Amino acid sequence: MTELRTPPTPDSPPSADEARAEKQDEGNPIRVFILGALVALLGVAGGWPMLVVVLGVVVMIFLHELGHYLAAKWSGMKVTEFFIGFGPRIWSFRRGETEYGVKAIPAGAYVKIVGMNNLDENDPVDEDRTYRSKSYPKRMMVAVAGSTMHFFQAIVLLFVLFAFVGIPGGSLDPEKLPAWEIAAVSEDSAAEAAGLESGDEIDALDGAPVEEWSEFSEEIGSRAPGDEVSLTVERDGSSFDVPVTLGAREDNPDQAFLGIGPGGIPATVGPVDAVGSAVTGFVDQSRLTLEFLGSFFTPSGIADFAGKVADGEDDSVITQQPSGDGSSSSDEVTETPDEGRIISIVGAVQLGSNLTADGMLGFLVFFVAINITIGIVNLLPVLPLDGGHVVVGTYERIRELGRPRGERYHVDYTKLIPVVYTVIVLLGMLFVSTVFLDIVDPVT
């Protein structure tokens, strides 16, 4: 959100040389040309899906910082800069007291609010507009505004998915699949012998309507090998009955084997129901993200990731055959590729491009996941992340309890600088290692 360093006094007049340099930076045509050329090269080298994903990431980052900006403005704080990227300025313009623009290193964005901590020096006239001078609720609102924007984006995208695009199976829970079709048929299976094909929809089993995949799975699994069942199948708009003699599983001869795997049929719900589904889906995906992060940031999780980096690859593979008893698990499934693996921005763009190439569904699902993940990660209780500002602000508020009304307490950030640098180094190591792994073993 902001930088933990002492900025120059915003209102101090620049020298003539500084003014000329700033004027050149604001409209440097060479840097603008280079930026345009890089965007064009990205489109040519990575194709339109990669270009769309990169632009989507830029918009997502912009909205994150816009959340901080709007919250700060609403709270009466002074914002002097709003930039996408870091490093040398490529292009900028000034409106009022704020400079807006783009910088050369596309590693994020920032909003500079005056007086974030005791290390920030500013004009005494602006003291009542500093971050540190505002009430605890206003500071917290600014601190969490970025993650709030990510969560808002995720809910909006989920609403679009449920209301207009359609979720495969009509649910984000792959175990339910209330709307499904046959996605694969095992070789030499009862399903193949009966003539079932990928894309067939099974409407009934022995005359009883088939709904969720899990229910169909349990019913098939309760039969015995050699039993004959009648499946009502819909194919190309026509419905017909197919007699099937169930086989036996190789690993369990006493259990019936059909030999199909499910695939979700994209299904939509009405706009009203989509609101509830979007909120429920957001909660479920947030829970899964928290569980993943909790498992990763453990000694075993970090050791496993370090081993993958040291080996230069992810040894997990998947060998999946359609299930014979209708269960959602396959006959032989090991860990799916990249499961339990944190990816860098490089891997995220790769994955997002692959998903986007498959259509709007993949694009939206990717940005739902990345918004939830970034929103949660930004709230981790360590500086310089937004969650660190929440912790510091809360600690300051606790220290103010019992003091005379209006007497403020401010943390000495000089004592926190070693912690901040340690976190930055660790995050840098994680960034480099994830980029390395995403290059030598691209995500799938």
mmCIF file of C-alpha atoms in Angstrom, residues 292-308 340:
data_model
loop_
_atom_site.group_PDB
_atom_site.id
_atom_site.type_symbol
_atom_site.label_atom_id
_atom_site.label_comp_id
_atom_site.label_asym_id
_atom_site.label_seq_id
_atom_site.Cartn_x
_atom_site.Cartn_y
_atom_site.Cartn_z
ATOM 1 C CA PHE A 292 -4.037 -24.417 1.521
ATOM 2 C CA LEU A 293 -2.035 -21.520 2.951
ATOM 3 C CA GLY A 294 -2.243 -23.109 6.397
ATOM 4 C CA SER A 295 -0.828 -26.363 5.060
ATOM 5 C CA PHE A 296 1.877 -24.633 3.010
ATOM 6 C CA PHE A 297 3.244 -22.461 5.820
ATOM 7 C CA THR A 298 4.128 -25.450 7.980
ATOM 8 C CA PRO A 299 7.546 -27.123 8.370
ATOM 9 C CA SER A 300 6.457 -30.050 6.203
ATOM 10 C CA GLY A 301 4.850 -27.803 3.582
ATOM 11 C CA ILE A 302 7.895 -25.555 3.279
ATOM 12 C CA ALA A 303 10.229 -28.573 3.226
ATOM 13 C CA ASP A 304 8.195 -30.166 0.437
ATOM 14 C CA PHE A 305 8.293 -26.956 -1.606
ATOM 15 C CA ALA A 306 12.038 -26.568 -1.008
ATOM 16 C CA GLY A 307 12.538 -30.118 -2.255
ATOM 17 C CA LYS A 308 10.657 -29.328 -5.454
ATOM 18 C CA GLY A 340 -0.031 -27.839 -2.985
#
